[in-house]
PDB file of C-alpha atoms and ligand atoms in Angstrom:
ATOM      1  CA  UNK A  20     -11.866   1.565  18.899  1.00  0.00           C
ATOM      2  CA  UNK A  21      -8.992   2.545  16.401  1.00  0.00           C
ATOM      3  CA  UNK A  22      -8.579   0.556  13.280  1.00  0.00           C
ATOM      4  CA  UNK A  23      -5.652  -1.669  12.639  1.00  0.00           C
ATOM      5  CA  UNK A  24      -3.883  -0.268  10.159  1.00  0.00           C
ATOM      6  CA  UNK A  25      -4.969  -3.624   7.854  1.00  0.00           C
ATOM      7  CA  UNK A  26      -8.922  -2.421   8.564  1.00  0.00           C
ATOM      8  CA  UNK A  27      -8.066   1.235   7.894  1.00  0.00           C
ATOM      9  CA  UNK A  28      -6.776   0.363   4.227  1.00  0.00           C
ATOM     10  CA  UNK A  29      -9.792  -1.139   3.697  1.00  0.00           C
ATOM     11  CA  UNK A  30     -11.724   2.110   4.884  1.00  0.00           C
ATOM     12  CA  UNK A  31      -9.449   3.764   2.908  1.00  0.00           C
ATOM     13  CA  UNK A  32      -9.942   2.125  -0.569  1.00  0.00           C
ATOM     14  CA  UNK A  33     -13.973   1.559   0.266  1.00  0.00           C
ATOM     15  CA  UNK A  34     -14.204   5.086   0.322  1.00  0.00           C
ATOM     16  CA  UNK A  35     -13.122   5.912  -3.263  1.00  0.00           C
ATOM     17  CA  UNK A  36     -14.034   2.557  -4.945  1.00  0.00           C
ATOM     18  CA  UNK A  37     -16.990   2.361  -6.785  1.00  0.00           C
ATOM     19  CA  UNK A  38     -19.036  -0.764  -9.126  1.00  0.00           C
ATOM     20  CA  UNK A  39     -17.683  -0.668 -12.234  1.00  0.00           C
ATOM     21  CA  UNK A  40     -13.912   0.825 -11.248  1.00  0.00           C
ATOM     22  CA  UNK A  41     -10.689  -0.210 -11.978  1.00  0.00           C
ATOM     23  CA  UNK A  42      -8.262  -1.460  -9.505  1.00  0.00           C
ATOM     24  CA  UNK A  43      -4.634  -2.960  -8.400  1.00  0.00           C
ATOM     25  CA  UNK A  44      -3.607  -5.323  -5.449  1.00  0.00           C
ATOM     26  CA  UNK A  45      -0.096  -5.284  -5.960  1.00  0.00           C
ATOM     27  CA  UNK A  46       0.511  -8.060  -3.561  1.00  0.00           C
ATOM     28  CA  UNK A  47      -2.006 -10.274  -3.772  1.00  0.00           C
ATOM     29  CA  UNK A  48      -1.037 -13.073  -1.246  1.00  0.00           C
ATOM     30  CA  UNK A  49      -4.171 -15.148   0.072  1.00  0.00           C
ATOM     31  CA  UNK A  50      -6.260 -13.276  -1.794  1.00  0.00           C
ATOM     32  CA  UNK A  51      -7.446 -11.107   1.192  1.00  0.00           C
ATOM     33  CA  UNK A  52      -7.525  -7.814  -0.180  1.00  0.00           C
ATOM     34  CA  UNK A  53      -8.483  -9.163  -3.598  1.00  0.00           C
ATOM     35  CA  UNK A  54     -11.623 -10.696  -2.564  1.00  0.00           C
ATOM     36  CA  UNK A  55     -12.498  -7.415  -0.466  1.00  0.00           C
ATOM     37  CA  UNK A  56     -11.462  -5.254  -3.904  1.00  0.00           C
ATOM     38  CA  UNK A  57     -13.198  -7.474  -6.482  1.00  0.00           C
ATOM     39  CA  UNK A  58     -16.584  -7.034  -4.136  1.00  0.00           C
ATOM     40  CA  UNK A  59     -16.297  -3.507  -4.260  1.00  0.00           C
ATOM     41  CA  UNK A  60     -15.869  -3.503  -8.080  1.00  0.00           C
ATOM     42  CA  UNK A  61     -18.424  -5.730  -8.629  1.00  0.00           C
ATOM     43  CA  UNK A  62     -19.121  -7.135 -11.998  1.00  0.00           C
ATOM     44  CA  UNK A  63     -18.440  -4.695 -14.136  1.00  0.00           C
ATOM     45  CA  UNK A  64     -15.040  -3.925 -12.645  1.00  0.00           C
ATOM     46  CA  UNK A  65     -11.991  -5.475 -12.605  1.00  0.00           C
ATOM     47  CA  UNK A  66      -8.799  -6.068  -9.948  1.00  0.00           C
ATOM     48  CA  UNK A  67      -5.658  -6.568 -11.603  1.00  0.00           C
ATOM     49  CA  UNK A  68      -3.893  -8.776  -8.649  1.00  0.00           C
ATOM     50  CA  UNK A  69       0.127  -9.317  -8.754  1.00  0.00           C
ATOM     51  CA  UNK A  70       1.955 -12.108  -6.730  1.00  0.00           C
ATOM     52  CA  UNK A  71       5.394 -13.913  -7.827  1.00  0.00           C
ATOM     53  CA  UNK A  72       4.673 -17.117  -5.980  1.00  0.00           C
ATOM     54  CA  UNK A  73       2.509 -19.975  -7.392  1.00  0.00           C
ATOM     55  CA  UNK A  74       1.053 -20.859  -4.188  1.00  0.00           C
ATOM     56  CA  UNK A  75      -0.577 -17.591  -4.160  1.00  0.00           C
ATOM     57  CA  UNK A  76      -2.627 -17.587  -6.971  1.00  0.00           C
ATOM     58  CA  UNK A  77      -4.165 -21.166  -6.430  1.00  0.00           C
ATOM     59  CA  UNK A  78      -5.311 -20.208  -2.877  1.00  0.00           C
ATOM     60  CA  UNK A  79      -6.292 -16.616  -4.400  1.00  0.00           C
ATOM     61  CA  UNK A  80      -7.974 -18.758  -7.174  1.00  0.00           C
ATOM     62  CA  UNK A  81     -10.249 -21.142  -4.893  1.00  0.00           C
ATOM     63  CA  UNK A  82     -11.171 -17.919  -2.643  1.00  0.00           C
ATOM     64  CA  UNK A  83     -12.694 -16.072  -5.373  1.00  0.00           C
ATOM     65  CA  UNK A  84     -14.191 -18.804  -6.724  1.00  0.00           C
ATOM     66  CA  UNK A  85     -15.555 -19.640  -3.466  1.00  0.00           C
ATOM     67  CA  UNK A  86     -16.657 -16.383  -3.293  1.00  0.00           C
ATOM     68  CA  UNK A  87     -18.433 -15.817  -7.226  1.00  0.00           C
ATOM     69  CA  UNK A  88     -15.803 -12.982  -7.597  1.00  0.00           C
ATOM     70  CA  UNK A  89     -13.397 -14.487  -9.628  1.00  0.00           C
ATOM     71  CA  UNK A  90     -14.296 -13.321 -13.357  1.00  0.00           C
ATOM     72  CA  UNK A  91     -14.050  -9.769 -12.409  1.00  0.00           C
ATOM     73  CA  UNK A  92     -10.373 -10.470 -11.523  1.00  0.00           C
ATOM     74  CA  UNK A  93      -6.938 -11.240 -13.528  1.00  0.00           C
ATOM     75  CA  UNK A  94      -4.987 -12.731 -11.487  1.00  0.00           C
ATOM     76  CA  UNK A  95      -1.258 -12.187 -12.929  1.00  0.00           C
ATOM     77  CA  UNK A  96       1.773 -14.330 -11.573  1.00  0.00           C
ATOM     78  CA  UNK A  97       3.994 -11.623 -12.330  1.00  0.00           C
ATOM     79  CA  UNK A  98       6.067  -9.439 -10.055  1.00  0.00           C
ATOM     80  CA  UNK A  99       4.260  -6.073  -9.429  1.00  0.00           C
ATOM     81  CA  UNK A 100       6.933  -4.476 -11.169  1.00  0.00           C
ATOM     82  CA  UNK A 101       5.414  -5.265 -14.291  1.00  0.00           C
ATOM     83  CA  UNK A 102       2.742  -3.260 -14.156  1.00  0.00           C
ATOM     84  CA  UNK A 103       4.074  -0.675 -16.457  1.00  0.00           C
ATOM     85  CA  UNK A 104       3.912  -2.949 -19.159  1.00  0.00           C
ATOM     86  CA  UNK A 105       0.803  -4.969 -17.877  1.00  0.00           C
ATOM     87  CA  UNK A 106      -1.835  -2.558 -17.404  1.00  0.00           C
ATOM     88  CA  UNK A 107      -2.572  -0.272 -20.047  1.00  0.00           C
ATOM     89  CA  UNK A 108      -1.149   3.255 -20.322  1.00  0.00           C
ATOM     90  CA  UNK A 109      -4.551   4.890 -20.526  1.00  0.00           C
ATOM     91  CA  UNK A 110      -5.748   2.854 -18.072  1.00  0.00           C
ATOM     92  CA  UNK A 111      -7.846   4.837 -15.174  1.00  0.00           C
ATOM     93  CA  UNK A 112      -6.951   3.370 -12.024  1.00  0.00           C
ATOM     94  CA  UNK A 113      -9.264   4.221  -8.657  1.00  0.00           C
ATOM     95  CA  UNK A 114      -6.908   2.519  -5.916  1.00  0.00           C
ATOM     96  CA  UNK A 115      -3.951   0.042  -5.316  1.00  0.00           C
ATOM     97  CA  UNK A 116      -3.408  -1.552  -2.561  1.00  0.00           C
ATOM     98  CA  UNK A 117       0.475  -2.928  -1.663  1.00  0.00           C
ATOM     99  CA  UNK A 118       0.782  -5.102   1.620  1.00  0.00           C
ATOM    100  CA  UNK A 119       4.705  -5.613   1.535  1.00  0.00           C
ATOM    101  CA  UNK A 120       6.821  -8.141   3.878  1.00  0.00           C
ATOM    102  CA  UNK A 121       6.267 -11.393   3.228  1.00  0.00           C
ATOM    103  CA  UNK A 122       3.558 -14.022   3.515  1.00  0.00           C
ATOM    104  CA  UNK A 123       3.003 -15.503   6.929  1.00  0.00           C
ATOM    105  CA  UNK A 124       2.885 -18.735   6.813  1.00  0.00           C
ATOM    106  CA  UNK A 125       4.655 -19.061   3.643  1.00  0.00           C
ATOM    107  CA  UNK A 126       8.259 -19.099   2.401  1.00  0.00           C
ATOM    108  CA  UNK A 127       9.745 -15.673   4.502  1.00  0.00           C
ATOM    109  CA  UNK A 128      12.901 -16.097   2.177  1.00  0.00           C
ATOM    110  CA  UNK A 129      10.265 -14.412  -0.257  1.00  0.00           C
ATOM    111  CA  UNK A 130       9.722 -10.743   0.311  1.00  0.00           C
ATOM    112  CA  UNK A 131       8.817  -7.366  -1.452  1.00  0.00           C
ATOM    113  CA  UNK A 132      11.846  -5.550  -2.387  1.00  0.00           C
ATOM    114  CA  UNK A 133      12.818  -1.660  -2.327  1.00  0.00           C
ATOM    115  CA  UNK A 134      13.403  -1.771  -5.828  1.00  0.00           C
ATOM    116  CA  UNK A 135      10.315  -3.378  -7.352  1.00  0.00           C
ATOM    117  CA  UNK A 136       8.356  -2.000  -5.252  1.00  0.00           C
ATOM    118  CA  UNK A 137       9.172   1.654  -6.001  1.00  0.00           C
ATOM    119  CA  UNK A 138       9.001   0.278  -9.963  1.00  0.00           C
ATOM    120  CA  UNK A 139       5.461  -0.279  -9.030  1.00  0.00           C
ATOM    121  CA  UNK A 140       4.727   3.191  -7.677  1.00  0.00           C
ATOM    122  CA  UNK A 141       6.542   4.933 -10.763  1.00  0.00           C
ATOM    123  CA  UNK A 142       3.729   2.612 -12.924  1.00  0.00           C
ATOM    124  CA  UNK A 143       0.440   3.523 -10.918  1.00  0.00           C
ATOM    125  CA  UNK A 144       1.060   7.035 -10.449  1.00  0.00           C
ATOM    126  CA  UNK A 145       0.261   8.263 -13.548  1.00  0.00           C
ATOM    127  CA  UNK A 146      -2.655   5.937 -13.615  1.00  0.00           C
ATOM    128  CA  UNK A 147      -4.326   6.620 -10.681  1.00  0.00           C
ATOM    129  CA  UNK A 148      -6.986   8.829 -11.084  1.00  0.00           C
ATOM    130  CA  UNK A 149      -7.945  12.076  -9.676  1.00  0.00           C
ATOM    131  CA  UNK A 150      -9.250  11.179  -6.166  1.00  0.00           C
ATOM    132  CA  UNK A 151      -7.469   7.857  -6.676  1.00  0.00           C
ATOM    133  CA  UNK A 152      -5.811   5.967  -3.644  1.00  0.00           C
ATOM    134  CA  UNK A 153      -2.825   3.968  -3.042  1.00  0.00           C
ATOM    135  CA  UNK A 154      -2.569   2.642   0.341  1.00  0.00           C
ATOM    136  CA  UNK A 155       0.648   1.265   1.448  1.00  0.00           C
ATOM    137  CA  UNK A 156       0.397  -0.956   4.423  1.00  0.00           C
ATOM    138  CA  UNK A 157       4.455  -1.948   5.629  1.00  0.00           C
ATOM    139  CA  UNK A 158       5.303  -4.755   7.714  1.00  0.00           C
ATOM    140  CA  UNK A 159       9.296  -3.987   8.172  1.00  0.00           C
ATOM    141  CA  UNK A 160      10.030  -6.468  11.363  1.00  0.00           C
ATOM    142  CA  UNK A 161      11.601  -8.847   9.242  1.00  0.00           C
ATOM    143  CA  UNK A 162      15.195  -8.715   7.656  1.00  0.00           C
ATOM    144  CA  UNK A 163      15.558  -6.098   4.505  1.00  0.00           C
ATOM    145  CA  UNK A 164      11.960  -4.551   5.882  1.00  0.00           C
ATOM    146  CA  UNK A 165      13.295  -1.137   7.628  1.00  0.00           C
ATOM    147  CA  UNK A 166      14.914  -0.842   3.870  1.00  0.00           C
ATOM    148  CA  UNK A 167      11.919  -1.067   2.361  1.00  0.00           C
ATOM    149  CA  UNK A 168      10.283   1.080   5.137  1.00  0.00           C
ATOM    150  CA  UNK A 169      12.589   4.043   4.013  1.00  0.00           C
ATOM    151  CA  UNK A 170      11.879   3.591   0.133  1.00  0.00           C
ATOM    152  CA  UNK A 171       8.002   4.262   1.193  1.00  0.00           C
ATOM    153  CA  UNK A 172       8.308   6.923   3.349  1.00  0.00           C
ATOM    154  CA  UNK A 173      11.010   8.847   1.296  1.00  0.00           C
ATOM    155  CA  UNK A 174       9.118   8.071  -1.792  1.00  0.00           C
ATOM    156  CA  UNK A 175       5.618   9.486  -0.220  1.00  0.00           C
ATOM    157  CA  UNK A 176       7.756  12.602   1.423  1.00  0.00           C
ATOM    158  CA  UNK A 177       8.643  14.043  -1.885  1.00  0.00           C
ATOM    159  CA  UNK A 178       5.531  13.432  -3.971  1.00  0.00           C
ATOM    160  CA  UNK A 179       4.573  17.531  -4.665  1.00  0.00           C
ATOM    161  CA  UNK A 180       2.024  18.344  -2.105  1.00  0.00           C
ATOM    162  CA  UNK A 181       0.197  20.233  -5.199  1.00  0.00           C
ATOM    163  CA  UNK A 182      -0.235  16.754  -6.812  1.00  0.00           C
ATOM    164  CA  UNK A 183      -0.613  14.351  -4.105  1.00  0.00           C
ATOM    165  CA  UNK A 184      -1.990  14.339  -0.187  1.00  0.00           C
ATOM    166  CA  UNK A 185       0.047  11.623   1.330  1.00  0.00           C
ATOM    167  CA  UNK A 186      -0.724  10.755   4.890  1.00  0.00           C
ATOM    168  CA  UNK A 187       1.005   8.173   7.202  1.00  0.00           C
ATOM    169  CA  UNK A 188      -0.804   5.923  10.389  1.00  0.00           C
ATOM    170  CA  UNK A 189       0.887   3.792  12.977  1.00  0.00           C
ATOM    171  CA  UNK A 190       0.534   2.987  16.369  1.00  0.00           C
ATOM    172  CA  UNK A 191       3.919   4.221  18.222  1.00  0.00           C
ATOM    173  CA  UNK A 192       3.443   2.414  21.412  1.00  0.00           C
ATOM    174  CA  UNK A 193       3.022  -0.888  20.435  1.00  0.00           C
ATOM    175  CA  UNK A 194       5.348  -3.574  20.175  1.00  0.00           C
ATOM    176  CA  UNK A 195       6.765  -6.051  17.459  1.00  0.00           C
ATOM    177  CA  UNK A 196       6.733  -3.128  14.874  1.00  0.00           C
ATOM    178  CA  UNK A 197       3.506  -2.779  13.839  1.00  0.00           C
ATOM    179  CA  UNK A 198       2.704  -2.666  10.045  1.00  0.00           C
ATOM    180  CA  UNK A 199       2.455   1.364   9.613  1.00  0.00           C
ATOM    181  CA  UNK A 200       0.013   2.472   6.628  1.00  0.00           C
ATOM    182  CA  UNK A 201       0.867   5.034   3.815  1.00  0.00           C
ATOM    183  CA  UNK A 202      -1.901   6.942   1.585  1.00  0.00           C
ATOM    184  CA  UNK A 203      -1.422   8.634  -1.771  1.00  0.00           C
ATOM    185  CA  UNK A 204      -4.612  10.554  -2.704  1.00  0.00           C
ATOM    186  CA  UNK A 205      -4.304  12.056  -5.941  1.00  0.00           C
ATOM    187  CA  UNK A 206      -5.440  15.666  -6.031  1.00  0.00           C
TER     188      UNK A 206
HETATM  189  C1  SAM B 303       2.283  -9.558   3.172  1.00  0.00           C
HETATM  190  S1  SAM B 303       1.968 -10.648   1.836  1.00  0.00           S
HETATM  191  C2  SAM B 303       0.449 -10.087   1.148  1.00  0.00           C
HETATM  192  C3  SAM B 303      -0.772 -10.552   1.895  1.00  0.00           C
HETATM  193  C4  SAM B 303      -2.054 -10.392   1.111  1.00  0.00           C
HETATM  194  N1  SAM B 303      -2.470  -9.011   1.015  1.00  0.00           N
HETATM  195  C5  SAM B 303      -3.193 -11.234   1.664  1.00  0.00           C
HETATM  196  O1  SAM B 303      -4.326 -10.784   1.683  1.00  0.00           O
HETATM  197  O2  SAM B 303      -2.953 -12.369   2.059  1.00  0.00           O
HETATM  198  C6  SAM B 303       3.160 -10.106   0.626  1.00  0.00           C
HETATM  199  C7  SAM B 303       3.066 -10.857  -0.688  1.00  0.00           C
HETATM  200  O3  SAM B 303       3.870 -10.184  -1.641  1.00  0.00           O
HETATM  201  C8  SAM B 303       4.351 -11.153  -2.546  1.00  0.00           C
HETATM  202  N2  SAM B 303       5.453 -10.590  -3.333  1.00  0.00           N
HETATM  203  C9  SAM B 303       6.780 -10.607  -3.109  1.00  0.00           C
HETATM  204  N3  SAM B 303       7.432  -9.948  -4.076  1.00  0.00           N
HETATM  205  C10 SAM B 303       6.483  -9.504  -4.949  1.00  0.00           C
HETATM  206  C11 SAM B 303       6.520  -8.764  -6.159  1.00  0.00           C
HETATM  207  N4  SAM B 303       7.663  -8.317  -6.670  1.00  0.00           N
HETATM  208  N5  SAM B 303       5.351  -8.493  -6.769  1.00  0.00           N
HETATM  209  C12 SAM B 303       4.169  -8.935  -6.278  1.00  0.00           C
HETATM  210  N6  SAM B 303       4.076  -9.637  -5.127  1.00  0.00           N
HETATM  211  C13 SAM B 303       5.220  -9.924  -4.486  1.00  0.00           C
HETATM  212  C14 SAM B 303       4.705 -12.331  -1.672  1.00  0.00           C
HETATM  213  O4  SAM B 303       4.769 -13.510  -2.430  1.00  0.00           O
HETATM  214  C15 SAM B 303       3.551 -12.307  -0.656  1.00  0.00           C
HETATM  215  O5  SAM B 303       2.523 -13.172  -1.050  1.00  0.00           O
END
């Protein structure tokens, strides 16, 4: 059966993420994608995870815990945009993972925004190392979401093909606009 496009990130960054690599979830949420990040790490990695509301760190927080992942994490409660001056320059990143819209079940007033979000990208891209991911998954059914859609795919579009394989999965025939998925592979 095909993948959702939330199981295919995960494909995605298991691929390229090893023990002992560094990584981003830029959206951090209920700690979903952290947990699954910070197990693929392992120990002697280390998942820098972003999220501006309070809420999601403490339920972030327990899950780890819960899990014995949480001292190979940092959990920041700081806008992704910040990453630029949060993660070191010389830092060697393997993958990122941003799941943009909002959190269901949570405040939807609270969303990812165009702007940050492409502040983000600017920040990883010259961390991510060669072979490095960043998988993009964006839901865009809610208001300001189609704008956020277009920052992503014009952003991937004109990353130089000798640089960067981008690819792009969706399913077209499916209703309630289905989160579609972005990859950035550095070359
Ligand atoms: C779709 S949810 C992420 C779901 C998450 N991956 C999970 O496993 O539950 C989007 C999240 O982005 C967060 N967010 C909004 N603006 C942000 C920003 N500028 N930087 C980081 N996170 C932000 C929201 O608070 C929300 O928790």
């Amino acid at each position: 059966m095909l993948q959702t496009a939330l199981r295919f990130s995960h494909t995605l960054l298991k691929e390229v993420t090893q023990e002992g690599n560094i990584v981003v979830d830029a959206t951090m949420g209920n700690g979903n994608d952290t947990a699954f990040l910070a197990e693929l790490v392992g120990s002697t990695g280390y998942v820098y995870a972003f999220d501006v509301q309070e809420q999601a760190l403490i339920n972030t927080e327990k899950k780890l815990t819960e899990l014995g992942l949480r001292d190979q994490v940092g959990l920041f409660k700081q806008g992704h945009e910040t990453i630029d001056v949060t993660v070191p320059k010389e830092t060697s990143l393997t993958a990122a993972i941003f799941n943009l819209g909002y959190l269901p079940k949570s405040d939807k007033e609270i969303i990812t925004k165009p702007d940050t979000t492409k502040k983000a990208l600017d920040a990883l891209l010259p961390r991510l190392s060669p072979k490095g991911r960043i998988v993009i998954v964006v839901y865009y059914g809610h208001i300001g979401g189609e704008a956020e859609l277009t920052l992503v795919q014009e952003f991937c579009q004109q990353l130089p093909q000798e640089d960067y394989s981008v690819l792009t999965y969706q399913f077209i025939n499916q209703k309630n606009n289905p989160p579609i998925l972005f990859c950035i592979e550095k070359k």
